[in-house]
PDB file of C-alpha atoms in Angstrom:
ATOM      1  CA  MET A   1      -3.786  12.047  40.099  1.00 47.00           C
ATOM      2  CA  ASN A   2      -1.069   9.402  38.853  1.00 50.00           C
ATOM      3  CA  THR A   3       2.214  10.695  39.623  1.00 51.00           C
ATOM      4  CA  LEU A   4       3.859   8.585  37.065  1.00 59.00           C
ATOM      5  CA  ALA A   5       1.614  10.220  34.271  1.00 47.00           C
ATOM      6  CA  HIS A   6       4.065  11.477  32.022  1.00 45.00           C
ATOM      7  CA  PRO A   7       3.855  12.127  28.131  1.00 42.00           C
ATOM      8  CA  THR A   8       6.679  10.378  26.676  1.00 43.00           C
ATOM      9  CA  MET A   9       9.742   8.218  27.196  1.00 48.00           C
ATOM     10  CA  THR A  10      13.044   9.788  26.698  1.00 43.00           C
ATOM     11  CA  PRO A  11      14.729   8.832  23.373  1.00 43.00           C
ATOM     12  CA  ALA A  12      16.362   5.464  23.160  1.00 40.00           C
ATOM     13  CA  ARG A  13      19.933   5.787  23.480  1.00 40.00           C
ATOM     14  CA  SER A  14      22.065   4.017  20.281  1.00 39.00           C
ATOM     15  CA  ALA A  15      24.046   1.084  20.642  1.00 39.00           C
ATOM     16  CA  ASP A  16      27.068   3.045  21.664  1.00 41.00           C
ATOM     17  CA  GLY A  17      25.300   4.422  24.442  1.00 39.00           C
ATOM     18  CA  ALA A  18      24.477   7.713  23.113  1.00 40.00           C
ATOM     19  CA  ILE A  19      20.966   9.848  23.027  1.00 36.00           C
ATOM     20  CA  PRO A  20      20.332  10.873  19.193  1.00 38.00           C
ATOM     21  CA  GLY A  21      20.767  14.689  18.844  1.00 36.00           C
ATOM     22  CA  ALA A  22      22.316  14.798  22.140  1.00 38.00           C
ATOM     23  CA  ILE A  23      25.725  16.328  22.984  1.00 34.00           C
ATOM     24  CA  PRO A  24      28.197  13.429  23.075  1.00 38.00           C
ATOM     25  CA  GLY A  25      29.782  12.735  26.361  1.00 38.00           C
ATOM     26  CA  PRO A  26      33.268  12.659  27.601  1.00 37.00           C
ATOM     27  CA  ALA A  27      33.629   9.042  26.870  1.00 37.00           C
ATOM     28  CA  ASP A  28      32.496   9.947  22.987  1.00 37.00           C
ATOM     29  CA  LEU A  29      35.864  12.254  22.652  1.00 34.00           C
ATOM     30  CA  ASP A  30      38.028   9.678  21.560  1.00 37.00           C
ATOM     31  CA  ARG A  31      35.496   8.898  18.520  1.00 35.00           C
ATOM     32  CA  PHE A  32      34.795  12.131  17.667  1.00 35.00           C
ATOM     33  CA  SER A  33      36.009  13.329  14.140  1.00 36.00           C
ATOM     34  CA  TYR A  34      37.044  16.818  14.717  1.00 34.00           C
ATOM     35  CA  ALA A  35      35.945  19.263  11.694  1.00 38.00           C
ATOM     36  CA  ASP A  36      39.403  20.620  10.154  1.00 38.00           C
ATOM     37  CA  ARG A  37      41.443  18.830  12.263  1.00 35.00           C
ATOM     38  CA  PRO A  38      45.171  19.754  12.020  1.00 38.00           C
ATOM     39  CA  THR A  39      47.360  17.695  10.476  1.00 36.00           C
ATOM     40  CA  PRO A  40      49.062  14.950  11.245  1.00 36.00           C
ATOM     41  CA  PRO A  41      46.405  13.321  12.754  1.00 38.00           C
ATOM     42  CA  ALA A  42      46.065  13.693  16.473  1.00 36.00           C
ATOM     43  CA  PRO A  43      47.848  10.752  18.050  1.00 33.00           C
ATOM     44  CA  ARG A  44      45.734   8.219  20.078  1.00 35.00           C
ATOM     45  CA  TRP A  45      46.366   6.681  23.421  1.00 28.00           C
ATOM     46  CA  GLU A  46      47.744   3.240  23.298  1.00 34.00           C
ATOM     47  CA  GLY A  47      48.473   0.797  25.873  1.00 31.00           C
ATOM     48  CA  ALA A  48      49.074   2.252  29.155  1.00 32.00           C
ATOM     49  CA  GLU A  49      48.685   5.441  27.910  1.00 33.00           C
ATOM     50  CA  SER A  50      44.968   4.972  26.994  1.00 35.00           C
ATOM     51  CA  ASP A  51      44.362   5.678  30.888  1.00 39.00           C
ATOM     52  CA  LEU A  52      44.463   9.164  30.324  1.00 37.00           C
ATOM     53  CA  ALA A  53      41.448   9.170  27.797  1.00 38.00           C
ATOM     54  CA  ARG A  54      39.493   7.609  30.595  1.00 38.00           C
ATOM     55  CA  VAL A  55      37.792  11.110  31.154  1.00 36.00           C
ATOM     56  CA  GLY A  56      34.396  10.777  32.818  1.00 35.00           C
ATOM     57  CA  ARG A  57      34.373   6.825  33.179  1.00 35.00           C
ATOM     58  CA  LYS A  58      34.688   6.563  36.739  1.00 38.00           C
ATOM     59  CA  THR A  59      31.137   7.243  37.274  1.00 40.00           C
ATOM     60  CA  THR A  60      27.834   5.059  37.814  1.00 43.00           C
ATOM     61  CA  SER A  61      26.359   6.597  34.505  1.00 50.00           C
ATOM     62  CA  SER A  62      23.023   4.892  33.464  1.00 52.00           C
ATOM     63  CA  ARG A  63      23.410   5.507  29.853  1.00 54.00           C
ATOM     64  CA  GLY A  64      22.269   2.186  28.979  1.00 52.00           C
ATOM     65  CA  ARG A  65      20.226   0.555  26.048  1.00 60.00           C
ATOM     66  CA  GLY A  66      16.771   0.112  25.190  1.00 79.00           C
ATOM     67  CA  LEU A  67      13.969  -0.054  27.699  1.00 83.00           C
ATOM     68  CA  HIS A  68      16.019  -0.201  30.856  1.00 85.00           C
ATOM     69  CA  GLY A  69      18.013   2.947  30.073  1.00 89.00           C
ATOM     70  CA  GLN A  70      15.047   4.966  28.721  1.00 91.00           C
ATOM     71  CA  LEU A  71      13.123   3.765  31.993  1.00 94.00           C
ATOM     72  CA  VAL A  72      15.843   4.963  34.284  1.00 95.00           C
ATOM     73  CA  GLN A  73      16.180   8.269  32.275  1.00 94.00           C
ATOM     74  CA  GLN A  74      12.558   9.013  32.481  1.00 94.00           C
ATOM     75  CA  LEU A  75      12.283   8.010  36.153  1.00 95.00           C
ATOM     76  CA  GLY A  76      15.486  10.120  37.158  1.00 95.00           C
ATOM     77  CA  GLN A  77      14.220  13.008  35.061  1.00 94.00           C
ATOM     78  CA  MET A  78      10.871  13.044  37.091  1.00 95.00           C
ATOM     79  CA  ILE A  79      12.567  12.380  40.529  1.00 95.00           C
ATOM     80  CA  VAL A  80      14.812  15.524  40.277  1.00 94.00           C
ATOM     81  CA  SER A  81      12.125  17.620  38.553  1.00 92.00           C
ATOM     82  CA  GLY A  82       9.858  17.021  41.676  1.00 91.00           C
ATOM     83  CA  ASP A  83       7.310  15.166  39.566  1.00 91.00           C
ATOM     84  CA  LEU A  84       7.860  11.947  41.743  1.00 90.00           C
ATOM     85  CA  GLY A  85       8.240  12.879  45.465  1.00 86.00           C
ATOM     86  CA  ALA A  86       8.199  10.939  48.923  1.00 84.00           C
ATOM     87  CA  ASP A  87       4.564  11.281  49.652  1.00 81.00           C
ATOM     88  CA  ARG A  88       3.840   7.694  48.016  1.00 83.00           C
ATOM     89  CA  PRO A  89       5.668   4.792  47.060  1.00 90.00           C
ATOM     90  CA  LEU A  90       7.100   3.908  43.729  1.00 93.00           C
ATOM     91  CA  VAL A  91       5.098   1.029  42.853  1.00 93.00           C
ATOM     92  CA  PRO A  92       6.667  -1.710  40.364  1.00 93.00           C
ATOM     93  CA  GLU A  93       3.585  -2.876  39.005  1.00 93.00           C
ATOM     94  CA  GLU A  94       2.084   0.694  38.353  1.00 94.00           C
ATOM     95  CA  ILE A  95       5.584   1.809  36.833  1.00 94.00           C
ATOM     96  CA  GLY A  96       5.573  -1.256  34.551  1.00 93.00           C
ATOM     97  CA  GLN A  97       1.691  -0.421  33.572  1.00 93.00           C
ATOM     98  CA  ARG A  98       2.283   3.068  32.945  1.00 93.00           C
ATOM     99  CA  PHE A  99       5.603   2.477  30.991  1.00 93.00           C
ATOM    100  CA  GLU A 100       4.677  -0.941  29.336  1.00 92.00           C
ATOM    101  CA  VAL A 101       7.808  -2.385  30.461  1.00 93.00           C
ATOM    102  CA  SER A 102       8.419  -5.779  32.276  1.00 93.00           C
ATOM    103  CA  ARG A 103       8.833  -6.357  35.861  1.00 93.00           C
ATOM    104  CA  THR A 104      12.463  -7.295  35.343  1.00 93.00           C
ATOM    105  CA  VAL A 105      13.563  -3.836  33.365  1.00 94.00           C
ATOM    106  CA  VAL A 106      11.549  -1.793  36.518  1.00 95.00           C
ATOM    107  CA  ARG A 107      13.322  -3.854  38.916  1.00 93.00           C
ATOM    108  CA  GLU A 108      16.747  -3.177  37.294  1.00 94.00           C
ATOM    109  CA  SER A 109      16.114   0.230  36.953  1.00 95.00           C
ATOM    110  CA  LEU A 110      15.050   0.887  40.519  1.00 95.00           C
ATOM    111  CA  ARG A 111      18.195  -0.634  41.645  1.00 95.00           C
ATOM    112  CA  VAL A 112      20.259   1.734  39.153  1.00 96.00           C
ATOM    113  CA  LEU A 113      18.282   4.717  40.962  1.00 96.00           C
ATOM    114  CA  GLU A 114      18.695   3.186  44.028  1.00 96.00           C
ATOM    115  CA  ALA A 115      22.599   3.307  43.526  1.00 96.00           C
ATOM    116  CA  LYS A 116      22.679   6.912  42.552  1.00 96.00           C
ATOM    117  CA  GLY A 117      20.707   7.926  45.954  1.00 96.00           C
ATOM    118  CA  LEU A 118      17.614   8.703  44.195  1.00 96.00           C
ATOM    119  CA  VAL A 119      15.205   6.073  45.715  1.00 96.00           C
ATOM    120  CA  SER A 120      15.706   3.640  48.566  1.00 95.00           C
ATOM    121  CA  ALA A 121      13.764   0.096  49.171  1.00 91.00           C
ATOM    122  CA  ARG A 122      12.887  -1.071  52.641  1.00 90.00           C
ATOM    123  CA  PRO A 123      10.422  -4.085  53.794  1.00 88.00           C
ATOM    124  CA  ASN A 124       7.011  -2.977  54.623  1.00 83.00           C
ATOM    125  CA  VAL A 125       7.867   0.599  53.084  1.00 84.00           C
ATOM    126  CA  GLY A 126       8.387  -0.031  49.612  1.00 90.00           C
ATOM    127  CA  THR A 127      10.119   2.079  47.217  1.00 94.00           C
ATOM    128  CA  ARG A 128      10.420   5.615  48.078  1.00 94.00           C
ATOM    129  CA  VAL A 129      12.312   8.685  46.732  1.00 96.00           C
ATOM    130  CA  ARG A 130      14.913   9.979  49.102  1.00 95.00           C
ATOM    131  CA  PRO A 131      15.639  13.726  49.991  1.00 94.00           C
ATOM    132  CA  VAL A 132      17.871  15.659  47.928  1.00 92.00           C
ATOM    133  CA  SER A 133      20.940  15.413  50.490  1.00 93.00           C
ATOM    134  CA  ASP A 134      20.849  11.682  49.963  1.00 95.00           C
ATOM    135  CA  TRP A 135      21.463  12.094  46.138  1.00 95.00           C
ATOM    136  CA  ASN A 136      24.763  11.455  44.485  1.00 94.00           C
ATOM    137  CA  LEU A 137      25.008  15.094  43.198  1.00 92.00           C
ATOM    138  CA  LEU A 138      28.381  14.157  41.437  1.00 90.00           C
ATOM    139  CA  ASP A 139      26.637  11.556  39.051  1.00 91.00           C
ATOM    140  CA  PRO A 140      26.867  12.716  35.502  1.00 87.00           C
ATOM    141  CA  ASP A 141      23.191  11.559  35.087  1.00 91.00           C
ATOM    142  CA  ILE A 142      21.744  13.737  38.099  1.00 93.00           C
ATOM    143  CA  ILE A 143      23.922  16.607  37.223  1.00 91.00           C
ATOM    144  CA  GLU A 144      22.421  16.255  33.723  1.00 89.00           C
ATOM    145  CA  TRP A 145      18.882  15.823  34.769  1.00 92.00           C
ATOM    146  CA  ARG A 146      19.089  18.933  37.172  1.00 91.00           C
ATOM    147  CA  ALA A 147      20.706  20.961  34.527  1.00 88.00           C
ATOM    148  CA  PHE A 148      17.979  20.788  32.435  1.00 86.00           C
ATOM    149  CA  GLY A 149      15.293  20.587  35.080  1.00 86.00           C
ATOM    150  CA  PRO A 150      13.675  23.426  37.408  1.00 89.00           C
ATOM    151  CA  GLN A 151      17.162  23.450  39.336  1.00 86.00           C
ATOM    152  CA  ARG A 152      19.030  24.496  36.142  1.00 87.00           C
ATOM    153  CA  ASP A 153      20.349  27.553  37.868  1.00 87.00           C
ATOM    154  CA  GLU A 154      21.414  26.196  41.106  1.00 88.00           C
ATOM    155  CA  GLN A 155      23.095  23.423  39.214  1.00 87.00           C
ATOM    156  CA  ARG A 156      24.907  25.547  37.089  1.00 85.00           C
ATOM    157  CA  ARG A 157      26.144  27.691  40.197  1.00 87.00           C
ATOM    158  CA  GLU A 158      27.256  24.861  42.049  1.00 88.00           C
ATOM    159  CA  LEU A 159      29.052  23.464  39.108  1.00 87.00           C
ATOM    160  CA  PHE A 160      30.931  26.838  38.373  1.00 87.00           C
ATOM    161  CA  GLU A 161      31.814  26.929  42.421  1.00 89.00           C
ATOM    162  CA  LEU A 162      33.227  23.172  42.093  1.00 90.00           C
ATOM    163  CA  ARG A 163      35.420  24.088  39.253  1.00 91.00           C
ATOM    164  CA  TRP A 164      36.722  27.319  40.600  1.00 92.00           C
ATOM    165  CA  ALA A 165      37.638  25.183  43.818  1.00 92.00           C
ATOM    166  CA  ILE A 166      39.467  22.573  41.948  1.00 94.00           C
ATOM    167  CA  GLU A 167      40.875  23.336  38.683  1.00 95.00           C
ATOM    168  CA  PRO A 168      43.000  26.281  39.397  1.00 96.00           C
ATOM    169  CA  LEU A 169      44.844  23.954  42.173  1.00 96.00           C
ATOM    170  CA  ALA A 170      44.793  21.107  39.436  1.00 96.00           C
ATOM    171  CA  SER A 171      46.766  23.286  37.211  1.00 97.00           C
ATOM    172  CA  ARG A 172      49.215  24.265  39.459  1.00 97.00           C
ATOM    173  CA  LEU A 173      49.657  20.658  40.244  1.00 96.00           C
ATOM    174  CA  ALA A 174      49.991  19.522  36.831  1.00 96.00           C
ATOM    175  CA  ALA A 175      52.359  21.927  35.847  1.00 95.00           C
ATOM    176  CA  GLY A 176      55.666  20.213  34.619  1.00 89.00           C
ATOM    177  CA  HIS A 177      54.168  16.981  34.227  1.00 86.00           C
ATOM    178  CA  GLY A 178      57.040  15.947  31.767  1.00 78.00           C
ATOM    179  CA  ARG A 179      54.751  13.839  29.102  1.00 86.00           C
ATOM    180  CA  GLU A 180      55.707  15.020  25.921  1.00 89.00           C
ATOM    181  CA  ASP A 181      53.119  13.126  24.107  1.00 91.00           C
ATOM    182  CA  VAL A 182      50.411  14.537  26.542  1.00 92.00           C
ATOM    183  CA  GLN A 183      52.003  17.960  26.063  1.00 94.00           C
ATOM    184  CA  GLN A 184      51.486  17.554  22.377  1.00 95.00           C
ATOM    185  CA  ARG A 185      47.858  16.318  22.530  1.00 96.00           C
ATOM    186  CA  LEU A 186      47.369  19.533  24.537  1.00 96.00           C
ATOM    187  CA  ALA A 187      48.868  21.849  22.358  1.00 96.00           C
ATOM    188  CA  GLU A 188      46.601  20.201  19.326  1.00 97.00           C
ATOM    189  CA  LEU A 189      43.462  20.657  21.589  1.00 96.00           C
ATOM    190  CA  VAL A 190      44.149  24.312  21.650  1.00 97.00           C
ATOM    191  CA  GLU A 191      44.557  24.245  17.647  1.00 96.00           C
ATOM    192  CA  ILE A 192      41.330  22.509  17.210  1.00 96.00           C
ATOM    193  CA  MET A 193      39.432  25.014  19.482  1.00 95.00           C
ATOM    194  CA  GLY A 194      41.242  27.774  17.406  1.00 95.00           C
ATOM    195  CA  HIS A 195      39.848  26.205  14.145  1.00 95.00           C
ATOM    196  CA  ALA A 196      36.454  25.876  15.661  1.00 93.00           C
ATOM    197  CA  CYS A 197      36.432  29.504  17.261  1.00 92.00           C
ATOM    198  CA  ALA A 198      36.909  30.746  13.658  1.00 92.00           C
ATOM    199  CA  GLN A 199      34.435  28.786  12.109  1.00 92.00           C
ATOM    200  CA  ALA A 200      31.942  29.300  15.187  1.00 90.00           C
ATOM    201  CA  ASP A 201      31.846  25.798  15.201  1.00 91.00           C
ATOM    202  CA  LEU A 202      30.355  25.341  18.682  1.00 89.00           C
ATOM    203  CA  ALA A 203      30.141  21.401  19.495  1.00 88.00           C
ATOM    204  CA  THR A 204      33.731  20.856  17.933  1.00 91.00           C
ATOM    205  CA  TYR A 205      35.160  23.619  20.653  1.00 91.00           C
ATOM    206  CA  ALA A 206      32.900  22.214  23.402  1.00 87.00           C
ATOM    207  CA  ARG A 207      34.259  18.599  22.895  1.00 88.00           C
ATOM    208  CA  ALA A 208      38.211  19.706  22.434  1.00 92.00           C
ATOM    209  CA  ASP A 209      37.578  22.098  25.805  1.00 92.00           C
ATOM    210  CA  ALA A 210      35.979  19.194  27.890  1.00 89.00           C
ATOM    211  CA  GLU A 211      39.037  16.895  26.495  1.00 91.00           C
ATOM    212  CA  LEU A 212      41.711  19.516  27.614  1.00 94.00           C
ATOM    213  CA  HIS A 213      40.129  20.117  30.922  1.00 93.00           C
ATOM    214  CA  GLY A 214      39.770  16.407  31.821  1.00 91.00           C
ATOM    215  CA  LEU A 215      43.596  16.010  30.880  1.00 93.00           C
ATOM    216  CA  VAL A 216      44.546  18.739  33.122  1.00 95.00           C
ATOM    217  CA  LEU A 217      42.636  17.169  35.886  1.00 93.00           C
ATOM    218  CA  GLN A 218      44.417  13.997  35.243  1.00 90.00           C
ATOM    219  CA  LEU A 219      47.871  15.062  34.994  1.00 92.00           C
ATOM    220  CA  ALA A 220      47.323  16.543  38.446  1.00 93.00           C
ATOM    221  CA  GLY A 221      48.856  13.679  40.035  1.00 91.00           C
ATOM    222  CA  ASN A 222      45.886  13.221  42.816  1.00 92.00           C
ATOM    223  CA  ARG A 223      43.612  10.289  42.342  1.00 91.00           C
ATOM    224  CA  MET A 224      40.437  12.240  44.067  1.00 91.00           C
ATOM    225  CA  LEU A 225      41.182  14.983  41.460  1.00 89.00           C
ATOM    226  CA  GLU A 226      41.201  13.010  38.651  1.00 88.00           C
ATOM    227  CA  HIS A 227      38.013  11.167  39.777  1.00 86.00           C
ATOM    228  CA  LEU A 228      36.371  14.363  39.251  1.00 86.00           C
ATOM    229  CA  SER A 229      37.496  14.825  35.555  1.00 84.00           C
ATOM    230  CA  GLY A 230      34.376  13.516  34.487  1.00 79.00           C
ATOM    231  CA  ILE A 231      32.181  15.684  36.592  1.00 82.00           C
ATOM    232  CA  VAL A 232      34.083  18.842  35.094  1.00 84.00           C
ATOM    233  CA  ALA A 233      33.513  17.350  31.399  1.00 79.00           C
ATOM    234  CA  CYS A 234      29.944  17.231  32.408  1.00 78.00           C
ATOM    235  CA  ALA A 235      29.978  20.576  33.877  1.00 78.00           C
ATOM    236  CA  LEU A 236      31.308  22.186  30.451  1.00 78.00           C
ATOM    237  CA  GLN A 237      28.488  20.214  28.487  1.00 72.00           C
ATOM    238  CA  VAL A 238      25.445  21.464  30.475  1.00 70.00           C
ATOM    239  CA  SER A 239      26.295  24.628  32.490  1.00 54.00           C
ATOM    240  CA  GLY A 240      27.020  27.176  29.744  1.00 48.00           C
ATOM    241  CA  GLY A 241      23.738  27.337  27.718  1.00 43.00           C
ATOM    242  CA  PRO A 242      23.596  27.114  23.742  1.00 37.00           C
ATOM    243  CA  ALA A 243      27.581  26.804  23.522  1.00 35.00           C
ATOM    244  CA  THR A 244      27.601  24.026  26.056  1.00 36.00           C
ATOM    245  CA  SER A 245      30.629  25.506  27.761  1.00 42.00           C
ATOM    246  CA  CYS A 246      31.494  27.815  30.404  1.00 43.00           C
ATOM    247  CA  GLU A 247      34.077  29.444  28.002  1.00 49.00           C
ATOM    248  CA  ARG A 248      32.295  30.812  24.717  1.00 62.00           C
ATOM    249  CA  PRO A 249      34.532  30.217  21.417  1.00 76.00           C
ATOM    250  CA  SER A 250      36.606  33.331  21.295  1.00 86.00           C
ATOM    251  CA  GLU A 251      39.694  34.579  20.653  1.00 88.00           C
ATOM    252  CA  PRO A 252      40.497  35.394  24.254  1.00 88.00           C
ATOM    253  CA  SER A 253      39.040  32.226  25.534  1.00 90.00           C
ATOM    254  CA  VAL A 254      41.562  30.243  23.021  1.00 94.00           C
ATOM    255  CA  GLY A 255      44.613  32.309  23.900  1.00 94.00           C
ATOM    256  CA  LEU A 256      44.333  31.743  27.682  1.00 95.00           C
ATOM    257  CA  HIS A 257      44.024  27.966  27.136  1.00 96.00           C
ATOM    258  CA  ALA A 258      47.277  28.133  24.980  1.00 97.00           C
ATOM    259  CA  ARG A 259      48.513  30.315  28.162  1.00 97.00           C
ATOM    260  CA  LEU A 260      47.412  27.389  30.165  1.00 97.00           C
ATOM    261  CA  VAL A 261      49.316  24.783  27.743  1.00 97.00           C
ATOM    262  CA  ASP A 262      52.457  26.523  27.599  1.00 97.00           C
ATOM    263  CA  ALA A 263      52.535  27.306  31.481  1.00 97.00           C
ATOM    264  CA  LEU A 264      51.786  23.339  32.043  1.00 96.00           C
ATOM    265  CA  GLY A 265      54.810  22.329  29.601  1.00 95.00           C
ATOM    266  CA  THR A 266      57.181  24.623  31.022  1.00 95.00           C
ATOM    267  CA  GLY A 267      56.526  23.475  34.659  1.00 95.00           C
ATOM    268  CA  ASP A 268      55.040  27.236  35.833  1.00 96.00           C
ATOM    269  CA  GLY A 269      52.666  26.192  38.186  1.00 96.00           C
ATOM    270  CA  THR A 270      51.734  29.791  39.332  1.00 97.00           C
ATOM    271  CA  ALA A 271      51.366  30.772  35.510  1.00 97.00           C
ATOM    272  CA  ALA A 272      48.892  27.762  35.097  1.00 97.00           C
ATOM    273  CA  GLU A 273      46.799  28.343  38.002  1.00 97.00           C
ATOM    274  CA  THR A 274      46.496  32.110  36.810  1.00 96.00           C
ATOM    275  CA  ALA A 275      45.583  31.093  33.184  1.00 96.00           C
ATOM    276  CA  MET A 276      42.989  28.665  34.867  1.00 96.00           C
ATOM    277  CA  ARG A 277      41.391  31.268  37.000  1.00 94.00           C
ATOM    278  CA  ALA A 278      41.618  33.932  34.065  1.00 93.00           C
ATOM    279  CA  LEU A 279      39.549  31.072  32.110  1.00 91.00           C
ATOM    280  CA  LEU A 280      37.047  31.087  34.664  1.00 88.00           C
ATOM    281  CA  THR A 281      36.148  34.221  34.498  1.00 83.00           C
ATOM    282  CA  VAL A 282      36.738  35.250  30.820  1.00 61.00           C
ATOM    283  CA  HIS A 283      33.274  36.626  29.689  1.00 47.00           C
ATOM    284  CA  PRO A 284      31.183  39.218  31.407  1.00 42.00           C
ATOM    285  CA  GLU A 285      28.101  37.392  31.881  1.00 43.00           C
ATOM    286  CA  ILE A 286      30.143  34.470  33.899  1.00 45.00           C
ATOM    287  CA  GLU A 287      32.177  37.057  36.046  1.00 44.00           C
ATOM    288  CA  PRO A 288      29.320  37.854  38.712  1.00 43.00           C
ATOM    289  CA  SER A 289      29.190  33.925  39.322  1.00 48.00           C
ATOM    290  CA  VAL A 290      32.586  34.075  40.933  1.00 52.00           C
ATOM    291  CA  PRO A 291      32.164  32.749  44.195  1.00 55.00           C
ATOM    292  CA  ALA A 292      31.495  35.122  47.253  1.00 56.00           C
ATOM    293  CA  PRO A 293      30.258  34.847  50.649  1.00 52.00           C
ATOM    294  CA  ARG A 294      26.585  34.662  50.677  1.00 50.00           C
ATOM    295  CA  GLU A 295      23.870  34.110  53.552  1.00 55.00           C
ATOM    296  CA  HIS A 296      22.703  30.681  54.150  1.00 45.00           C
TER     297      HIS A 296
END
């Protein structure tokens, strides 16, 4: 059986890099037109301050355009789902014929997958799928492919445990950051989430939520934590089911976000850390996932 057989290519991304109908990624946050946006309009980061809006951009995302982006998405999904394994090489000619793309498109797509650790190319061996231990599991594309494939439950658990490990610490470190403009933006995001909650606007809530959590990691003053801000934003989008967020829109959740933002502004690191931990367990269906010792 031809292991490359697959019914369709994934939808092409638009000119701005997004898949039609998909949840916008972190890089789309600045372009998002929030419903019932509070007035005056949200401040925009300008000049050097634009660094604060870089949620998720320090990654090797393959979200490209045209056939190249489609082929990377298709092959990546097939590898992560197990449809393509290490039992046989990936033959560029066969891939090109199956998906009706040029050798150049195939070659560039395989290079992207190699950079993500999914495949390796060696002389006299060809291009083969690498074991999961070699994959860049923090790559947003791989997170997305795992989250919507057979490994969904495992990916959701791992993302939650990662958030539990880093976000409370980041909240403590970010307290008292001393940036009035950033504090204003954080407060505005809480307002946006409150409006979205009242209107059951899940998409608006999720995007504001992702931006807020990303800013907290960026304010921690730790470049390694800042690097993970895009991973947290991705986790918020793929790990929580229909609402696209671990924190479903609810008044308790909005209230905890407000407590977090207040603690950040007053410099109370303990209160900020406590509020973040409460956020991660605010819903009964999530609480059983709180990390606990388990057999390996």
